[in-house]
Short mmCIF file of C-alpha atoms and ligand atoms in Angstrom, two decimals:
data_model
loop_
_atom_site.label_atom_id
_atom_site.label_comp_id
_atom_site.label_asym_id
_atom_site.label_seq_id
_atom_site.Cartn_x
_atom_site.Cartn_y
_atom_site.Cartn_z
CA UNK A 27 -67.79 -20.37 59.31
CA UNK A 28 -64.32 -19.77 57.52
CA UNK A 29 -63.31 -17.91 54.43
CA UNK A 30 -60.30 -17.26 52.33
CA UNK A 31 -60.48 -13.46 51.90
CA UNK A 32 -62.79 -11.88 54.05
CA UNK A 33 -63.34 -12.49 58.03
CA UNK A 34 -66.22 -12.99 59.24
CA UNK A 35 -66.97 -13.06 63.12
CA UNK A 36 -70.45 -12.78 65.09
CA UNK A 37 -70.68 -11.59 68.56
CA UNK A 38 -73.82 -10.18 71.30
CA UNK A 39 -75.57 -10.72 68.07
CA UNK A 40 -73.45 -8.51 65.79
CA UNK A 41 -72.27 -10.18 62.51
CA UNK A 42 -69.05 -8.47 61.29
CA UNK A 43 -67.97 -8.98 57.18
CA UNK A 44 -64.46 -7.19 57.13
CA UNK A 45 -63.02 -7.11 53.65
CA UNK A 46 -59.76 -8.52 54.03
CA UNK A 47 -57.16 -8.11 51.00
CA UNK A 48 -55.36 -4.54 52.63
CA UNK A 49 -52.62 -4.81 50.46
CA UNK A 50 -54.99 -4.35 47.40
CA UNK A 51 -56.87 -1.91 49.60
CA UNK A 52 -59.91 -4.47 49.75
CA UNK A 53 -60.44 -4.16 46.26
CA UNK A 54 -63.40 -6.94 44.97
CA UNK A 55 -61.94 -9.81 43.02
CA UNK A 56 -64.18 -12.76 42.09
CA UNK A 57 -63.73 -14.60 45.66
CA UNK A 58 -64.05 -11.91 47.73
CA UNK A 59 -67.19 -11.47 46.69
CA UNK A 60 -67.83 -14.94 46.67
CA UNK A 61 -67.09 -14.76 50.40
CA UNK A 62 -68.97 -12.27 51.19
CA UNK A 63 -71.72 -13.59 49.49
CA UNK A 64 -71.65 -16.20 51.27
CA UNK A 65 -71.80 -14.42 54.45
CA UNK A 66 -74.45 -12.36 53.80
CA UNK A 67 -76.60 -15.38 52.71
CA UNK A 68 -75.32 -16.90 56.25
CA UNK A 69 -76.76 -13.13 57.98
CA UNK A 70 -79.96 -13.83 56.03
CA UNK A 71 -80.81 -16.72 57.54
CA UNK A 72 -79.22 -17.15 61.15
CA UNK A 73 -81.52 -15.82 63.84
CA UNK A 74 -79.06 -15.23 66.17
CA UNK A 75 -77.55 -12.53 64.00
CA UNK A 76 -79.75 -9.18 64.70
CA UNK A 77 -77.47 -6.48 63.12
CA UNK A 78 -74.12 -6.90 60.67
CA UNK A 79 -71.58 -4.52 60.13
CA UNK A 80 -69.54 -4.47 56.52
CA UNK A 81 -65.76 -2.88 57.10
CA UNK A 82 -61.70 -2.60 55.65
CA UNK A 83 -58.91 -4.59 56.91
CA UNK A 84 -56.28 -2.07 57.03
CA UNK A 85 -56.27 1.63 55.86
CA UNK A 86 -58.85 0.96 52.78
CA UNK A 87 -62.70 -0.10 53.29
CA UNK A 88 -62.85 -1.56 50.01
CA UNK A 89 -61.20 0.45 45.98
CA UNK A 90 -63.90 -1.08 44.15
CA UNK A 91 -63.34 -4.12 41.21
CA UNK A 92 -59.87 -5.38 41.42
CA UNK A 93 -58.58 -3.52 38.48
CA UNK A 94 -55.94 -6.31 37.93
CA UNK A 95 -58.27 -8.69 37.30
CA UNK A 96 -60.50 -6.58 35.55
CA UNK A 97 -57.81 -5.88 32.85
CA UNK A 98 -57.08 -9.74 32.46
CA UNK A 99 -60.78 -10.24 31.70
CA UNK A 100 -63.06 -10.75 28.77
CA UNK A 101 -64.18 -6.80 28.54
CA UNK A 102 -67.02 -8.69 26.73
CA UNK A 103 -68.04 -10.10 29.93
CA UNK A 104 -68.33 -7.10 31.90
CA UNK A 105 -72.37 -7.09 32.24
CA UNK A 106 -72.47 -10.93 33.24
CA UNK A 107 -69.64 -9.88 36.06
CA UNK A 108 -72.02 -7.33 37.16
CA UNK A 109 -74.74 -9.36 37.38
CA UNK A 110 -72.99 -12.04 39.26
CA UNK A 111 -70.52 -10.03 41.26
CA UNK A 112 -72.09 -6.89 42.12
CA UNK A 113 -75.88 -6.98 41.58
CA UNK A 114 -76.51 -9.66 44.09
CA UNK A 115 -74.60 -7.86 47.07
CA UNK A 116 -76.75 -5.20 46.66
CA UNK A 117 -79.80 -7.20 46.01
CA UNK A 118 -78.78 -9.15 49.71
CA UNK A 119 -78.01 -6.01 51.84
CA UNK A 120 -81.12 -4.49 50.48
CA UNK A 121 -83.34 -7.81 51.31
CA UNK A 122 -81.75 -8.77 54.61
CA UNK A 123 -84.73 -8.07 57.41
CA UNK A 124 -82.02 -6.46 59.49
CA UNK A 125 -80.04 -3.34 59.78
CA UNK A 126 -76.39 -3.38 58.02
CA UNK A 127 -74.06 -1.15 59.32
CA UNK A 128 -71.32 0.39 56.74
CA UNK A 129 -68.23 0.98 58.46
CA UNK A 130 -65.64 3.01 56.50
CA UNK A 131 -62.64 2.88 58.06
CA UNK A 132 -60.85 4.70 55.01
CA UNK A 133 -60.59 5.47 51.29
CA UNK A 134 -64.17 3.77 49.52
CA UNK A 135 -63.73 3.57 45.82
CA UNK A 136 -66.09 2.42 42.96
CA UNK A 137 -67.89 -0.22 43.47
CA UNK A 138 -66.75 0.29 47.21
CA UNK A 139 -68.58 3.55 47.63
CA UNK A 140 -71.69 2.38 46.34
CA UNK A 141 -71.41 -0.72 48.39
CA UNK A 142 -71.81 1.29 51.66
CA UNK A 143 -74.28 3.93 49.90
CA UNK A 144 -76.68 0.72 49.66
CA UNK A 145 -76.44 -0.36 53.38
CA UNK A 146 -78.50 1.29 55.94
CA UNK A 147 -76.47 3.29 57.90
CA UNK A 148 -73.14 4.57 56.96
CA UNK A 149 -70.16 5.69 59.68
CA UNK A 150 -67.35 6.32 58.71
CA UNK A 151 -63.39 7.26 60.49
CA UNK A 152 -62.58 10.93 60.38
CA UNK A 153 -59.95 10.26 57.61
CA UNK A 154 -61.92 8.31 55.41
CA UNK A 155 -62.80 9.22 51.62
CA UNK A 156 -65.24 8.38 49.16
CA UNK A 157 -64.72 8.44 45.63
CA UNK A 158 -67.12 7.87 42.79
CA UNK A 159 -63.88 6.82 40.81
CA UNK A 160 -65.59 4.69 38.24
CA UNK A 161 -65.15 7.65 35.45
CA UNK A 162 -61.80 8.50 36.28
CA UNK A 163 -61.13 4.72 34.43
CA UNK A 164 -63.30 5.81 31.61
CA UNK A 165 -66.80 3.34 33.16
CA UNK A 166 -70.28 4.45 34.92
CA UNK A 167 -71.37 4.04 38.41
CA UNK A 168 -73.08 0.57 39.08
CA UNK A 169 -73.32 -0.98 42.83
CA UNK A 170 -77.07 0.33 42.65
CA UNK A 171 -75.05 3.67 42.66
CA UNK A 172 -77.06 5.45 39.97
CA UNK A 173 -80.10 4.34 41.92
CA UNK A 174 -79.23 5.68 45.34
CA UNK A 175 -76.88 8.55 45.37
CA UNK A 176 -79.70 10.54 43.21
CA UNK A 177 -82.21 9.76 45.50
CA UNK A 178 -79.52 10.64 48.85
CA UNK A 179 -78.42 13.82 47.53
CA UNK A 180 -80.43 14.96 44.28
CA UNK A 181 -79.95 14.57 40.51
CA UNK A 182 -76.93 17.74 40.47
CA UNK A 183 -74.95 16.63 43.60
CA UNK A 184 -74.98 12.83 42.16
CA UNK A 185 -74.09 14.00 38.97
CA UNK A 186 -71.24 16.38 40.10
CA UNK A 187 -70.04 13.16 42.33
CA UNK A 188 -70.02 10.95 39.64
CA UNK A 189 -68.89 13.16 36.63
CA UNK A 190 -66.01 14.69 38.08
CA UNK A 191 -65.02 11.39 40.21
CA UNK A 192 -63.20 14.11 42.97
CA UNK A 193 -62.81 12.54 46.79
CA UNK A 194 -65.23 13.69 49.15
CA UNK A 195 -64.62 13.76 52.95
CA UNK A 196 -66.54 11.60 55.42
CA UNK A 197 -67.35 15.15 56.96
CA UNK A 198 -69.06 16.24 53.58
CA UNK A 199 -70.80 12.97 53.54
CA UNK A 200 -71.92 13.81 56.81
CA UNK A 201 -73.02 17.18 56.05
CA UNK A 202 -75.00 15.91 52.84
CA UNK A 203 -76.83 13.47 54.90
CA UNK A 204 -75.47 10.18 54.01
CA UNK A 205 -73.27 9.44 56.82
CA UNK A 206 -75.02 9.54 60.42
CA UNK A 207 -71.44 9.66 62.57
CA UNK A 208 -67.86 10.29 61.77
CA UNK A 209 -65.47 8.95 64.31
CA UNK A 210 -61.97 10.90 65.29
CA UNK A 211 -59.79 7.74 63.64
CA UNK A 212 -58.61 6.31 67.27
CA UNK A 213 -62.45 6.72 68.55
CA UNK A 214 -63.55 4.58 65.15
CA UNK A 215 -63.74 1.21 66.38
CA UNK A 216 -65.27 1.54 69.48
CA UNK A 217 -67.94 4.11 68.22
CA UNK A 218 -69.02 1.36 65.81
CA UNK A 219 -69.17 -1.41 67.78
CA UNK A 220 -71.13 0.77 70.54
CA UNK A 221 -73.36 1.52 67.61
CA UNK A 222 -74.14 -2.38 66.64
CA UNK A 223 -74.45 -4.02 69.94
CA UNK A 224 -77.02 -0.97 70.41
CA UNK A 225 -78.98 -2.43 67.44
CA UNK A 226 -78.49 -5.73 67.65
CA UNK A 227 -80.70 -5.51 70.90
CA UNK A 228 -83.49 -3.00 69.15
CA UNK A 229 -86.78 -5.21 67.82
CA UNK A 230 -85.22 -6.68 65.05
CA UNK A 231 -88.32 -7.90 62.90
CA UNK A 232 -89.24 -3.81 63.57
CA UNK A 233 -86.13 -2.68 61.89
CA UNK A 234 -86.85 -4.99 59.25
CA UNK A 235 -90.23 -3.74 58.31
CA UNK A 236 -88.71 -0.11 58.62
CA UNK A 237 -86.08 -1.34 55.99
CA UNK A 238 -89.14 -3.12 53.87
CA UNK A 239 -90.99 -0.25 53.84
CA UNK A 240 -87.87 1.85 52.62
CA UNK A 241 -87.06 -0.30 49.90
CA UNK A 242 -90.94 0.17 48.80
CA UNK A 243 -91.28 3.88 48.83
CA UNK A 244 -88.87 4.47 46.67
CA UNK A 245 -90.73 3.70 43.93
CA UNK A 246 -94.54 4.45 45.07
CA UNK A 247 -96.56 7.44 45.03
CA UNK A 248 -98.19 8.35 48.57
CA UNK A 249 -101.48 5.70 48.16
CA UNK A 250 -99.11 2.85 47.30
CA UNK A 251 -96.99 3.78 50.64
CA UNK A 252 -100.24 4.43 53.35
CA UNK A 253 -101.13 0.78 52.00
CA UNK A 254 -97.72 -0.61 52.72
CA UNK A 255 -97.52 1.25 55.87
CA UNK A 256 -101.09 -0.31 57.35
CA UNK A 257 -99.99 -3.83 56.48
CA UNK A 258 -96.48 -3.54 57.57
CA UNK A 259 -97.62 -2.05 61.07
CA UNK A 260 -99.85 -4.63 61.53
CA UNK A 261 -97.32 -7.32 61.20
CA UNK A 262 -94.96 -4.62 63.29
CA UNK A 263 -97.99 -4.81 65.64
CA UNK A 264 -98.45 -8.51 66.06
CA UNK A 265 -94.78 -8.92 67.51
CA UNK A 266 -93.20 -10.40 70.81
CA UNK A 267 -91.28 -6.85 71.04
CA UNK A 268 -94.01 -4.47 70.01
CA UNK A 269 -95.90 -6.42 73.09
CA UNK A 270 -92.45 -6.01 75.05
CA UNK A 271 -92.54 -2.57 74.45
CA UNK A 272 -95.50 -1.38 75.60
CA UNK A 273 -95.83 -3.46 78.82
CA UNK A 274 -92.23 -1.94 79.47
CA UNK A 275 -93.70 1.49 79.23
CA UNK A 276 -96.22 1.01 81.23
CA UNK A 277 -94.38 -0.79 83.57
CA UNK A 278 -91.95 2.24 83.39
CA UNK A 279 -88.67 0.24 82.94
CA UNK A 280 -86.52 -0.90 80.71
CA UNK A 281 -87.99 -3.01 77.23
CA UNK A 282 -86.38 -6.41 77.01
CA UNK A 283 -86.77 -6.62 73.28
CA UNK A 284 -85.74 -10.28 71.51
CA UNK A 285 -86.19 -9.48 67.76
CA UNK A 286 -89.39 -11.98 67.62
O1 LIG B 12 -65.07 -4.78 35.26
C1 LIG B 12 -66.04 -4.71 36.00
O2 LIG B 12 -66.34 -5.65 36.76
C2 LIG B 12 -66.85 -3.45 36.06
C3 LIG B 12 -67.11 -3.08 37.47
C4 LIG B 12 -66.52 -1.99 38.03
C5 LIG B 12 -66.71 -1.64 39.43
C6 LIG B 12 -65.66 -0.67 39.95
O3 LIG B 12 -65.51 -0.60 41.15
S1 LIG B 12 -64.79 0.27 38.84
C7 LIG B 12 -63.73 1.26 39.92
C8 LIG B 12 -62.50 0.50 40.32
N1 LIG B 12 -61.74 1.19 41.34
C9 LIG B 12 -60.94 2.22 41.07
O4 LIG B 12 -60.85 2.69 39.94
C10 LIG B 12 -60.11 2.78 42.22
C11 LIG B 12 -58.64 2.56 41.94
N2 LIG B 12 -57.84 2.97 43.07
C12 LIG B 12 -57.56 4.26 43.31
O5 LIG B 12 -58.00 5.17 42.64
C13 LIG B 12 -56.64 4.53 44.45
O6 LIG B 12 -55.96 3.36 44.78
C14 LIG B 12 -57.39 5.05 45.72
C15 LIG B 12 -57.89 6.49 45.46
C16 LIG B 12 -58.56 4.16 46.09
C17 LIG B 12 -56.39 5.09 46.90
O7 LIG B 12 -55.24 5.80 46.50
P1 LIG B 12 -53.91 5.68 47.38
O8 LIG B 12 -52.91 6.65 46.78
O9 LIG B 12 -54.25 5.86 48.80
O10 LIG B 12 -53.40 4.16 47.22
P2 LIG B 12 -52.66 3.51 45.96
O11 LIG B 12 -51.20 3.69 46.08
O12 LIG B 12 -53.30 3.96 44.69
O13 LIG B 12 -53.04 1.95 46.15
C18 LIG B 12 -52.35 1.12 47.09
C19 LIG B 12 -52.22 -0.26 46.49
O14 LIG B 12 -53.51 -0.78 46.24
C20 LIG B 12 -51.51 -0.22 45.12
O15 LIG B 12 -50.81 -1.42 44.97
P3 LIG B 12 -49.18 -1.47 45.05
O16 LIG B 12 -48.67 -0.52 44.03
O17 LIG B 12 -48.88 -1.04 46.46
O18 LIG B 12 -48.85 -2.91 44.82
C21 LIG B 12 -52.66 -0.18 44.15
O19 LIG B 12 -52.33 -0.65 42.87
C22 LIG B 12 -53.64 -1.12 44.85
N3 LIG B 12 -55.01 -0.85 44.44
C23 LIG B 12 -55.77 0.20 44.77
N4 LIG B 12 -56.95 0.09 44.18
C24 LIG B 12 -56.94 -1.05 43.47
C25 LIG B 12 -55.70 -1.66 43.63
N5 LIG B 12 -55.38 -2.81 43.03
C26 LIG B 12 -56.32 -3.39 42.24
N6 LIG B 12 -57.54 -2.84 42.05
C27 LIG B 12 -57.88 -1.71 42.64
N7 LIG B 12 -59.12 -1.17 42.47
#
């Protein structure tokens, strides 16, 4: 597959999505995100891919709406560009039945932020920044952003994020709980990658119903989540891998697992 603004590469069953307009520092105009919803729809649905991995080109991971183009649009239309621009990528990540790695090489603004809040694991380079910026430019948080961050780091932490729109080091992401590594800059790349291919060979339909059953107890009380729990652990349960697994044990070596 080609596109025009982002890359898009997949290798040992890692899918990479790099944001690709650096001189703009990755900011999302309309075919960017066309692209990379495009690619994500591509992750959905080819087997082969068992992890992806969203990062920067350059020294940004992605500023958010492409303010230039925001300016030169209908202000009218703002809602229907949310619903057709950003909704959907978080709608995707959220719905693809495998794990998507954030990787935030630097500064993540806006709409850039909250796309990495809504993947499932976030790592980020030792120099990189996040920024609920969307305030400092007079608008709200959207990207699912009022949705997660509350839930990630509680109602006064979100608020003091998103209020006061100040940077906040990868290392106080890390110590707040949203980031599960932070890479020494040069170390970055390699730590990721390490990280995917790792993954990308885990029981993939697993991870899936891990990520299904996330997605549902966010909104259930404890009931609701022992009920999803019992019938996603006996689909878990009926899998090639969860078989793979426990012979492996038992056979005290190594699990071969094929995300079937
Ligand atoms: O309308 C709707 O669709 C509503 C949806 C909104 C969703 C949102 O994401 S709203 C939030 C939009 N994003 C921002 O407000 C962030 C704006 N950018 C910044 O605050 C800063 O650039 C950063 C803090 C991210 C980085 O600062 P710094 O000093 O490292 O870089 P810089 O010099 O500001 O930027 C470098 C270049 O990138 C520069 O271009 P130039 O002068 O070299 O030609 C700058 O204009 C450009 N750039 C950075 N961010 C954006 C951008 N160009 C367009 N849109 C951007 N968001």
């Amino acid at each position: 597959m080609t596109f025009d603004i982002i890359d898009f590469n997949i290798r040992e069953g890692v899918a990479t999505i790099t944001l690709n307009r650096p001189d703009k520092l990755n900011s999302f105009n309309q075919w960017m995100a066309y692209d990379v919803h495009t690619a994500l729809d591509h992750c959905m649905e080819n087997p082969e891919i068992r992890c992806v991995v969203i990062t920067g080109a350059g020294r940004a991971f992605c500023a958010g709406q492409d303010l230039e183009e925001a300016i030169a649009a209908d202000a009218a239309s703002i809602e229907e560009h949310v619903e057709m621009k950003y909704n959907p990528l978080v709608r995707k990540i959220r719905a693809i039945k495998k794990p998507v790695i954030a990787a935030v090489n630097g500064v993540a603004a806006g709409a850039g932020a909250n796309l990495a809040y809504c993947c499932d694991i976030i790592v980020a380079a030792e120099s990189a920044k996040f920024i609920q910026s969307f305030i400092n430019i007079g608008l709200i948080p959207d990207t699912g952003g009022t949705y997660f961050l509350p839930r990630m780091v509680g109602i006064h932490k979100a608020a003091e994020l998103m209020m006061l729109g100040e940077k906040m080091t990868a290392q106080e992401g890390k110590d707040l709980g949203i980031i599960y590594r932070v890479f020494p800059d040069a170390e970055f790349i390699n730590g990721t990658t390490e990280l995917a291919k790792r993954m990308a060979q885990m029981p993939t339909k697993g991870l899936g119903l891990i990520k299904k059953a996330l997605n549902m107890s966010l909104n259930h009380d404890l009931d609701q989540q022992l009920e999803v729990e019992r019938d996603l652990q006996g689909r878990a349960g009926r899998t090639h891998d969860n078989a793979e697994g426990i012979n492996a044990f038992l056979e005290k070596r190594k699990p071969v697992f094929r995300g079937e």
